[in-house]
Short mmCIF file of C-alpha atoms in Angstrom, two decimals:
data_model
loop_
_atom_site.label_atom_id
_atom_site.label_comp_id
_atom_site.label_asym_id
_atom_site.label_seq_id
_atom_site.Cartn_x
_atom_site.Cartn_y
_atom_site.Cartn_z
CA MET C 103 -123.74 -98.46 9.14
CA GLU C 104 -125.29 -96.24 11.83
CA ILE C 105 -123.08 -95.52 14.81
CA ASN C 106 -124.44 -94.68 18.22
CA HIS C 107 -121.88 -92.72 20.21
CA THR C 108 -123.72 -92.95 23.53
CA ASN C 109 -121.31 -93.78 26.29
CA MET C 110 -123.43 -95.38 28.98
CA GLU C 111 -122.72 -95.85 32.63
CA GLY C 112 -124.64 -98.78 34.03
CA ASP C 113 -124.78 -102.35 35.09
CA ASN C 114 -122.27 -104.91 33.99
CA CYS C 115 -125.17 -106.28 32.08
CA ASP C 116 -101.35 -117.06 -9.29
CA PRO C 117 -100.41 -120.55 -10.73
CA ASP C 118 -97.51 -120.14 -8.24
CA ARG C 119 -99.82 -118.72 -5.63
CA PRO C 120 -99.97 -121.00 -2.63
CA ALA C 121 -103.31 -122.68 -1.99
CA HIS C 122 -105.44 -121.17 0.75
CA PRO C 123 -105.80 -123.52 3.71
CA GLY C 124 -109.17 -124.50 4.99
CA ILE C 125 -107.79 -124.58 8.48
CA PHE C 126 -108.34 -122.90 11.81
CA PRO C 127 -110.64 -124.99 11.07
CA GLY C 128 -112.62 -125.16 7.81
CA GLY C 129 -115.76 -126.39 6.14
CA GLU C 130 -118.11 -125.58 3.26
CA GLY C 131 -121.34 -123.80 2.68
CA GLY C 132 -121.04 -121.45 5.61
CA GLN C 133 -121.26 -124.33 8.11
CA ARG C 134 -118.50 -126.48 9.41
CA THR C 135 -118.64 -130.20 9.05
CA HIS C 136 -116.05 -130.81 11.71
CA GLN C 137 -117.71 -131.21 15.09
CA PRO C 138 -116.20 -131.45 18.58
CA GLY C 139 -115.02 -134.96 19.31
CA GLU C 140 -115.30 -136.16 15.71
CA ARG C 141 -111.70 -137.45 15.55
CA ARG C 142 -110.76 -140.03 18.17
CA VAL C 143 -107.21 -141.38 18.40
CA ASP C 144 -106.75 -144.05 21.05
CA PHE C 145 -102.93 -144.31 20.82
CA PRO C 146 -100.25 -141.81 21.83
CA VAL C 147 -98.95 -139.58 19.00
CA SER C 148 -96.02 -137.18 19.21
CA VAL C 149 -94.49 -134.75 16.71
CA VAL C 150 -90.91 -133.96 15.70
CA LEU C 151 -90.43 -130.56 14.02
CA PRO C 152 -86.93 -130.20 12.52
CA ALA C 153 -86.14 -126.46 12.51
CA GLY C 154 -82.36 -126.33 12.19
CA GLY C 155 -82.17 -125.00 8.61
CA THR C 156 -80.42 -121.74 7.76
CA GLY C 157 -82.96 -120.64 5.16
CA GLU C 158 -80.41 -119.78 2.47
CA ARG C 159 -83.01 -119.75 -0.35
CA THR C 160 -84.99 -116.92 1.26
CA GLY C 161 -81.96 -114.65 0.94
CA LEU C 162 -82.52 -113.39 4.50
CA GLN C 163 -80.08 -113.32 7.37
CA THR C 164 -82.74 -114.71 9.76
CA PRO C 165 -83.61 -118.36 9.22
CA LYS C 166 -87.10 -118.48 7.73
CA GLN C 167 -88.61 -120.44 10.60
CA PHE C 168 -87.82 -117.43 12.85
CA CYS C 169 -89.03 -114.76 10.44
CA SER C 170 -92.00 -112.87 11.89
CA PHE C 171 -95.22 -111.64 10.43
CA LEU C 172 -98.23 -110.35 12.26
CA GLY C 173 -95.98 -110.04 15.26
CA ARG C 174 -95.21 -113.75 15.48
CA PRO C 175 -92.49 -116.07 14.13
CA LEU C 176 -93.36 -118.58 11.44
CA ILE C 177 -92.49 -121.59 13.58
CA SER C 178 -94.99 -120.47 16.21
CA TYR C 179 -97.82 -120.83 13.63
CA THR C 180 -96.64 -124.40 12.86
CA ILE C 181 -96.55 -125.32 16.49
CA GLN C 182 -100.02 -123.95 16.98
CA ALA C 183 -101.28 -126.05 14.14
CA PHE C 184 -100.35 -129.14 16.14
CA GLU C 185 -101.35 -127.74 19.52
CA ARG C 186 -104.88 -127.38 18.18
CA VAL C 187 -105.06 -131.17 17.74
CA SER C 188 -106.21 -132.55 21.07
CA TRP C 189 -104.88 -136.11 20.47
CA ILE C 190 -101.24 -135.05 19.95
CA GLN C 191 -99.52 -135.50 23.30
CA SER C 192 -96.16 -133.78 22.78
CA ILE C 193 -94.13 -131.76 20.30
CA VAL C 194 -90.30 -131.81 19.98
CA VAL C 195 -88.75 -128.88 18.16
CA VAL C 196 -85.20 -129.46 16.93
CA VAL C 197 -83.12 -126.39 16.38
CA ALA C 198 -79.47 -125.43 15.89
CA LYS C 199 -77.58 -125.12 19.15
CA GLU C 200 -77.06 -121.42 18.65
CA ASN C 201 -80.87 -120.93 18.44
CA MET C 202 -81.88 -122.91 21.50
CA ASP C 203 -82.34 -119.77 23.64
CA LEU C 204 -84.30 -118.05 20.87
CA MET C 205 -86.66 -121.04 20.49
CA THR C 206 -87.13 -121.29 24.26
CA ASP C 207 -88.07 -117.63 24.36
CA ILE C 208 -90.63 -118.10 21.60
CA ILE C 209 -92.25 -120.98 23.48
CA GLN C 210 -92.44 -118.93 26.70
CA ARG C 211 -93.55 -115.70 25.04
CA PHE C 212 -96.45 -117.31 23.18
CA GLN C 213 -97.12 -119.80 25.93
CA HIS C 214 -96.99 -122.90 23.76
CA ARG C 215 -97.88 -126.15 25.47
CA LYS C 216 -96.49 -129.66 25.34
CA VAL C 217 -93.38 -128.41 23.55
CA ARG C 218 -89.78 -129.43 24.23
CA VAL C 219 -86.66 -127.98 22.48
CA VAL C 220 -83.66 -130.15 21.69
CA PRO C 221 -80.38 -129.35 19.85
CA GLY C 222 -80.13 -130.43 16.24
CA GLY C 223 -77.29 -132.01 14.31
CA SER C 224 -75.19 -131.04 11.40
CA THR C 225 -77.68 -132.48 8.82
CA ARG C 226 -81.45 -132.93 8.46
CA HIS C 227 -81.36 -136.68 9.34
CA ARG C 228 -79.15 -136.08 12.35
CA SER C 229 -81.55 -133.43 13.65
CA ILE C 230 -84.60 -135.63 13.12
CA CYS C 231 -82.79 -138.53 14.84
CA ASN C 232 -82.13 -136.29 17.83
CA GLY C 233 -85.83 -135.48 18.07
CA VAL C 234 -86.83 -139.15 17.86
CA LEU C 235 -84.34 -140.08 20.56
CA ALA C 236 -85.65 -137.28 22.78
CA LEU C 237 -89.15 -138.81 22.62
CA GLY C 238 -87.73 -142.04 24.02
CA GLU C 239 -85.70 -140.56 26.79
CA GLN C 240 -86.55 -141.11 30.46
CA GLY C 241 -88.28 -138.32 32.25
CA GLU C 242 -87.48 -137.05 35.80
CA GLY C 243 -89.99 -136.89 38.65
CA GLU C 244 -90.43 -134.22 41.25
CA GLU C 245 -88.00 -135.91 43.64
CA GLY C 246 -85.42 -136.46 40.93
CA GLU C 247 -86.32 -140.10 40.37
CA LYS C 248 -86.11 -141.46 36.87
CA LEU C 249 -89.44 -142.13 35.25
CA PRO C 250 -89.96 -144.69 32.48
CA ALA C 251 -89.77 -143.42 28.92
CA ASN C 252 -93.15 -142.39 27.60
CA ARG C 253 -92.59 -143.41 24.01
CA PRO C 254 -95.39 -142.58 21.61
CA LYS C 255 -96.92 -145.28 19.46
CA VAL C 256 -96.67 -143.00 16.40
CA VAL C 257 -94.23 -140.22 15.57
CA ILE C 258 -95.22 -137.54 13.03
CA ILE C 259 -92.33 -135.72 11.36
CA HIS C 260 -93.17 -132.38 9.83
CA ASP C 261 -91.26 -129.39 8.51
CA ALA C 262 -91.34 -126.36 10.84
CA VAL C 263 -91.93 -124.13 7.80
CA ARG C 264 -95.18 -125.81 6.62
CA PRO C 265 -97.62 -123.96 8.87
CA PHE C 266 -100.89 -124.93 7.13
CA VAL C 267 -101.19 -128.60 7.99
CA GLU C 268 -104.75 -129.69 8.68
CA GLU C 269 -106.04 -131.98 11.47
CA ASP C 270 -107.98 -134.23 9.12
CA PHE C 271 -104.83 -134.99 7.16
CA LEU C 272 -102.79 -135.48 10.26
CA TYR C 273 -105.39 -138.07 11.35
CA LYS C 274 -105.00 -139.90 8.09
CA ILE C 275 -101.21 -140.03 8.42
CA ALA C 276 -101.31 -141.14 12.09
CA THR C 277 -103.77 -143.93 11.61
CA ALA C 278 -102.06 -145.21 8.42
CA ALA C 279 -98.67 -145.14 10.16
CA LYS C 280 -100.07 -147.16 13.02
CA GLU C 281 -101.47 -149.78 10.66
CA GLN C 282 -98.64 -149.94 8.08
CA GLY C 283 -95.64 -148.81 10.15
CA ALA C 284 -95.04 -145.77 7.98
CA ALA C 285 -97.09 -143.28 5.96
CA GLY C 286 -96.30 -140.14 4.03
CA ALA C 287 -97.88 -137.26 2.14
CA ILE C 288 -97.46 -137.02 -1.60
CA ARG C 289 -98.44 -134.44 -4.22
CA PRO C 290 -98.65 -134.56 -8.01
CA LEU C 291 -95.58 -133.18 -9.78
CA VAL C 292 -96.10 -129.64 -11.06
CA SER C 293 -93.27 -129.73 -13.60
CA THR C 294 -91.77 -132.49 -15.71
CA VAL C 295 -88.51 -133.84 -14.26
CA ILE C 296 -85.59 -134.16 -16.68
CA ALA C 297 -82.06 -135.53 -16.54
CA THR C 298 -79.17 -133.65 -18.15
CA THR C 299 -75.86 -134.69 -19.55
CA SER C 300 -72.54 -133.50 -18.07
CA GLU C 301 -72.35 -131.01 -20.96
CA GLY C 302 -75.73 -129.43 -20.00
CA PHE C 303 -77.88 -131.10 -22.68
CA LEU C 304 -81.15 -133.03 -22.27
CA ASP C 305 -80.56 -136.67 -21.52
CA HIS C 306 -84.12 -137.86 -20.84
CA SER C 307 -87.32 -136.93 -19.13
CA LEU C 308 -89.52 -138.84 -16.71
CA GLU C 309 -93.16 -139.61 -17.35
CA ARG C 310 -94.69 -137.15 -14.91
CA ALA C 311 -97.92 -139.20 -14.38
CA ARG C 312 -95.93 -142.07 -12.87
CA TYR C 313 -94.19 -139.97 -10.18
CA ARG C 314 -95.17 -137.96 -7.16
CA ALA C 315 -93.48 -135.35 -4.98
CA SER C 316 -92.77 -136.51 -1.44
CA GLU C 317 -94.11 -134.05 1.06
CA MET C 318 -94.64 -133.65 4.77
CA PRO C 319 -96.05 -134.73 7.21
CA GLN C 320 -94.78 -138.29 7.47
CA GLY C 321 -95.72 -140.72 10.19
CA PHE C 322 -93.97 -143.78 11.67
CA THR C 323 -94.45 -146.14 14.53
CA TYR C 324 -91.76 -145.26 17.06
CA ASP C 325 -90.03 -148.60 16.69
CA VAL C 326 -89.74 -148.29 12.86
CA ILE C 327 -88.24 -144.81 12.80
CA PHE C 328 -86.01 -145.51 15.81
CA GLN C 329 -84.62 -148.69 14.30
CA ALA C 330 -84.18 -147.04 10.90
CA TYR C 331 -81.89 -144.43 12.43
CA GLN C 332 -80.03 -147.01 14.47
CA ARG C 333 -79.28 -149.08 11.37
CA CYS C 334 -78.58 -146.46 8.72
CA THR C 335 -75.11 -145.49 7.57
CA GLU C 336 -73.05 -142.33 8.06
CA SER C 337 -73.59 -141.59 4.36
CA ASP C 338 -77.38 -141.68 4.97
CA PHE C 339 -76.98 -139.23 7.84
CA ASP C 340 -74.78 -136.90 5.84
CA PHE C 341 -76.51 -136.83 2.43
CA GLY C 342 -80.00 -138.37 2.77
CA THR C 343 -83.25 -136.43 3.23
CA GLU C 344 -85.99 -139.00 2.87
CA CYS C 345 -87.22 -140.69 6.09
CA LEU C 346 -89.60 -143.02 4.24
CA HIS C 347 -86.62 -144.41 2.30
CA LEU C 348 -84.79 -145.24 5.53
CA ALA C 349 -87.86 -147.12 6.85
CA LEU C 350 -88.04 -149.19 3.66
CA GLN C 351 -84.30 -149.84 3.33
CA TYR C 352 -83.47 -150.68 6.93
CA CYS C 353 -86.81 -151.93 8.40
CA GLY C 354 -88.52 -153.34 5.28
CA THR C 355 -91.49 -151.03 5.97
CA ASN C 356 -93.25 -150.00 2.80
CA ALA C 357 -95.00 -146.72 3.59
CA LYS C 358 -98.62 -145.99 2.74
CA LEU C 359 -98.62 -142.94 0.51
CA ILE C 360 -101.55 -140.54 0.88
CA GLU C 361 -102.18 -137.66 -1.51
CA GLY C 362 -102.24 -134.50 0.55
CA PRO C 363 -104.12 -131.20 0.03
CA PRO C 364 -102.39 -128.31 -1.74
CA THR C 365 -102.10 -126.47 1.60
CA LEU C 366 -99.02 -128.55 2.49
CA TRP C 367 -96.75 -126.10 0.70
CA LYS C 368 -93.47 -125.12 2.27
CA VAL C 369 -92.16 -121.60 2.94
CA THR C 370 -89.03 -121.60 0.79
CA TYR C 371 -88.52 -118.24 -0.72
CA LYS C 372 -88.96 -114.67 0.53
CA ARG C 373 -92.18 -114.24 -1.42
CA ASP C 374 -93.62 -117.27 0.42
CA LEU C 375 -93.41 -115.32 3.70
CA ALA C 376 -95.63 -112.63 2.24
CA ALA C 377 -98.04 -115.24 0.91
CA ALA C 378 -98.20 -116.94 4.33
CA GLU C 379 -98.97 -113.62 6.02
CA SER C 380 -101.76 -112.86 3.55
CA ILE C 381 -103.29 -116.31 4.02
CA ILE C 382 -103.27 -116.06 7.82
CA LYS C 383 -104.86 -112.62 7.74
CA GLU C 384 -107.62 -113.92 5.50
CA THR C 385 -108.05 -117.12 7.47
CA LEU C 386 -108.58 -115.21 10.71
CA SER C 387 -111.52 -113.41 9.16
CA ARG C 388 -113.35 -116.37 7.68
CA SER C 389 -114.90 -117.94 10.72
CA ALA C 390 -116.51 -117.18 14.05
CA CYS C 391 -118.28 -118.93 16.92
CA ILE C 392 -121.76 -117.88 17.89
CA ILE C 393 -122.78 -118.32 21.53
CA THR C 394 -126.49 -118.34 22.16
CA GLY C 395 -126.76 -119.00 25.92
CA GLY C 396 -129.43 -121.61 25.09
CA SER C 397 -132.20 -119.00 24.52
CA ALA C 398 -134.67 -120.10 21.81
CA GLN C 399 -134.76 -116.53 20.38
CA ALA C 400 -130.98 -116.35 20.31
CA VAL C 401 -130.72 -119.75 18.60
CA THR C 402 -133.21 -118.61 15.91
CA LEU C 403 -131.18 -115.43 15.29
CA ALA C 404 -127.93 -117.36 15.28
CA ASP C 405 -129.26 -119.85 12.68
CA ALA C 406 -130.38 -116.91 10.52
CA LEU C 407 -126.95 -115.24 10.89
CA GLN C 408 -125.25 -118.56 10.00
CA LYS C 409 -127.23 -118.73 6.77
CA ALA C 410 -126.57 -115.14 5.89
CA ALA C 411 -122.82 -115.41 6.74
CA GLY C 412 -122.57 -118.40 4.36
CA ALA C 413 -123.44 -116.11 1.46
CA LEU C 414 -120.56 -113.88 2.57
CA ASP C 415 -118.10 -116.79 2.49
CA MET C 416 -117.86 -116.80 6.29
CA GLU C 417 -118.22 -119.92 8.43
CA LEU C 418 -120.09 -119.83 11.72
CA ASP C 419 -120.50 -122.43 14.41
CA VAL C 420 -123.49 -122.14 16.73
CA ILE C 421 -123.07 -123.41 20.31
CA PRO C 422 -125.02 -122.75 23.57
CA ASP C 423 -121.94 -121.98 25.73
CA LEU C 424 -118.20 -122.47 26.06
CA MET C 425 -118.41 -125.36 28.56
CA GLY C 426 -117.64 -129.08 28.23
CA ASP C 427 -116.63 -130.15 24.72
CA ASN C 428 -117.41 -126.60 23.50
CA CYS C 429 -114.51 -125.12 25.45
CA ARG C 430 -112.27 -126.32 22.60
CA TYR C 431 -113.39 -123.26 20.71
CA LEU C 432 -111.46 -121.08 23.17
CA LEU C 433 -108.29 -122.60 21.67
CA LYS C 434 -109.41 -122.83 18.04
CA GLU C 435 -111.37 -119.68 17.27
CA TRP C 436 -110.32 -116.04 16.96
CA ASN C 437 -113.78 -114.46 16.65
CA PHE C 438 -116.79 -114.82 18.93
CA ILE C 439 -120.33 -113.53 18.65
CA GLN C 440 -122.44 -113.41 21.81
CA VAL C 441 -126.20 -113.23 21.04
CA SER C 442 -128.26 -111.83 23.86
CA VAL C 443 -131.97 -111.15 24.34
CA ASN C 444 -131.96 -109.79 27.88
CA ARG C 445 -130.89 -106.63 29.66
CA SER C 446 -127.90 -108.25 31.52
CA CYS C 447 -126.05 -109.13 28.30
CA VAL C 448 -122.80 -107.32 29.31
CA SER C 449 -122.32 -109.76 32.15
CA GLU C 450 -122.41 -112.62 29.58
CA VAL C 451 -119.70 -110.92 27.61
CA GLU C 452 -117.59 -110.28 30.67
CA SER C 453 -117.78 -114.01 31.49
CA MET C 454 -116.55 -114.84 27.98
CA LEU C 455 -113.72 -112.32 28.22
CA LYS C 456 -112.51 -113.98 31.43
CA ASP C 457 -112.49 -117.36 29.68
CA LEU C 458 -110.53 -115.95 26.72
CA GLU C 459 -108.05 -114.26 29.04
CA ALA C 460 -107.52 -117.50 30.93
CA ALA C 461 -106.83 -119.29 27.63
CA ASN C 462 -104.15 -116.67 26.75
CA ARG C 463 -105.33 -116.49 23.11
CA ALA C 464 -104.79 -112.77 22.70
CA LEU C 465 -101.06 -113.14 23.01
CA LEU C 466 -100.97 -114.35 19.40
CA HIS C 467 -103.41 -112.08 17.57
CA PRO C 468 -106.18 -109.60 18.53
CA LEU C 469 -109.37 -111.47 19.33
CA VAL C 470 -112.72 -110.08 18.20
CA VAL C 471 -115.77 -110.33 20.39
CA ILE C 472 -119.10 -109.00 19.09
CA LEU C 473 -122.14 -108.59 21.24
CA VAL C 474 -125.38 -108.77 19.25
CA HIS C 475 -128.23 -107.57 21.45
CA LEU C 476 -131.71 -108.46 20.15
CA SER C 477 -134.39 -106.08 21.42
CA GLY C 478 -138.12 -106.43 20.77
CA SER C 479 -141.20 -104.35 21.07
CA ASP C 480 -141.93 -105.89 24.43
CA GLU C 481 -138.87 -104.00 25.80
CA LEU C 482 -140.67 -100.60 25.65
CA SER C 483 -140.28 -98.54 28.76
CA VAL C 484 -143.08 -96.79 30.66
CA SER C 485 -142.59 -93.71 28.53
CA GLY C 486 -143.03 -95.76 25.39
CA ARG C 487 -139.46 -95.45 24.33
CA THR C 488 -137.03 -98.31 23.74
CA PRO C 489 -134.42 -98.72 26.49
CA GLU C 490 -131.02 -97.07 26.25
CA PRO C 491 -128.31 -99.04 24.45
CA VAL C 492 -126.40 -101.63 26.42
CA PRO C 493 -123.33 -100.22 28.17
CA ILE C 494 -120.25 -101.75 26.56
CA ALA C 495 -117.80 -98.85 26.36
CA ASP C 496 -116.17 -99.38 29.76
CA VAL C 497 -115.93 -103.16 29.31
CA ALA C 498 -114.49 -102.66 25.80
CA ALA C 499 -111.85 -100.25 27.12
CA ALA C 500 -110.64 -102.82 29.65
CA ALA C 501 -110.72 -105.64 27.10
CA LYS C 502 -108.67 -103.62 24.60
CA LEU C 503 -105.83 -103.50 27.08
CA ARG C 504 -105.75 -107.32 26.85
CA ASN C 505 -105.68 -107.25 23.05
CA ILE C 506 -109.42 -108.16 22.74
CA LEU C 507 -111.58 -105.93 20.52
CA LEU C 508 -115.18 -105.74 21.76
CA TYR C 509 -117.90 -104.35 19.53
CA GLY C 510 -121.66 -104.07 20.08
CA ILE C 511 -124.52 -104.33 17.60
CA GLN C 512 -128.15 -103.63 18.54
CA LEU C 513 -130.79 -105.36 16.43
CA HIS C 514 -134.48 -104.60 16.74
CA GLN C 515 -136.91 -107.50 16.33
CA SER C 516 -139.35 -106.99 13.47
CA LYS C 517 -142.51 -108.95 12.63
CA ASP C 518 -142.10 -107.90 9.01
CA THR C 519 -140.35 -110.92 7.46
CA GLU C 520 -138.72 -108.98 4.61
CA ARG C 521 -137.50 -106.24 6.96
CA TRP C 522 -136.21 -108.83 9.41
CA GLU C 523 -134.24 -110.66 6.72
CA ARG C 524 -132.64 -107.40 5.61
CA SER C 525 -131.72 -106.57 9.20
CA VAL C 526 -130.13 -110.01 9.73
CA LEU C 527 -128.15 -109.70 6.53
CA ARG C 528 -127.00 -106.27 7.64
CA VAL C 529 -125.78 -107.69 10.99
CA ALA C 530 -123.87 -110.40 9.06
CA GLU C 531 -122.26 -107.76 6.84
CA ILE C 532 -121.28 -105.56 9.79
CA THR C 533 -119.93 -108.58 11.67
CA SER C 534 -117.90 -109.68 8.68
CA ALA C 535 -116.45 -106.19 8.24
CA LEU C 536 -115.51 -105.86 11.90
CA ILE C 537 -113.79 -109.26 11.94
CA ARG C 538 -112.03 -108.63 8.64
CA GLU C 539 -110.72 -105.18 9.55
CA ARG C 540 -110.05 -105.92 13.27
CA GLY C 541 -109.68 -102.18 13.71
CA PRO C 542 -109.81 -100.31 17.01
CA ALA C 543 -111.76 -97.30 15.68
CA LEU C 544 -115.26 -98.67 16.58
CA VAL C 545 -114.30 -100.58 19.76
CA GLY C 546 -116.75 -99.83 22.52
CA GLN C 547 -119.30 -98.08 20.27
CA LEU C 548 -122.76 -99.51 19.62
CA LEU C 549 -123.76 -100.11 16.01
CA GLN C 550 -127.42 -100.14 15.04
CA ALA C 551 -128.70 -102.67 12.54
#
């Protein structure tokens, strides 16, 4: 990689290894299949996240849902997974009373939206029940008047320590719950289940192929889960853990069971925290959004970059701008590539930086913005020399203060097809490296491809 240090003044132109999620979001072949507006849900859906556990199995003093990695608590990642789903209207987080202030601080610090915190109970079922009841409570207007309860049609219940839930699977659960009254995720059993005698000897084993592990998320119509908790016994509250069983036993609702992806794993042990951190680091580097500005030349280059990036196991979306439906990428993506073919390209980047700052994305992780400036032979100056590199150093310095890393790549147009393809591949490799490393060393410098 060739680095141009010119600082310009100018215009503002393992078998046990957890499965890797395909989220934030995912696709195949270097191109995403999920397009804006693909999923439409025409009924209100809310979420209850029970987060009152003590996390004894992690062996840590801090409950696992509040353990931090990459500067952010685990539960914040789970909340974000639901916030990214446009058709989910509200999220209720249920925590132990002694953690109410901590949870409220997390919501404010990371500026989570549509989230409400309620105190949990002494058991899992009591905590979930509190969350369900909170969804049906009356609201209060600006003048203190009582507003009617805005009960959702469907309630999704999900563990706060399962951060890798995918939108497509949530859609399956929500729609099945609306149609059947209840729906839940299942996974094949990994190990054979056996029963033992009181003396510690083998009694019998179950035929593994006939059984499945019950997982999260689970979905219910509000009436089903509300009535199930109204009718269940104190013993259910104290010792039960399975919501689908309550729906069947007390409402006669037989849940639709849907096999979920392997990404539904739960952070249970200390090693799982390290695995989750590794997955999130890798996930952040696997995708980017290319913005072309509508220029035909920029679109051509973006398409070539998209193809080259696919060979590097990186997914790229190509869009003309961040307006209308495309503004969703401001809340879904962590890496942005601005392709420019004119001399005022810095102003385009500055506009994007303002949009990103308004969306408050950089509070969670450093964002990466890469300016790819395409220059051609028709840009020769009177002296016959190519123009000076675009001035990005000052803009990058200001962006870095907002936790946004701005890089610049200058690519010269070539009529030699083979040389052009090599240059495009080089840009893709540089882009992938910058996004993967997310390092400050090259911020504000112009890289030549």
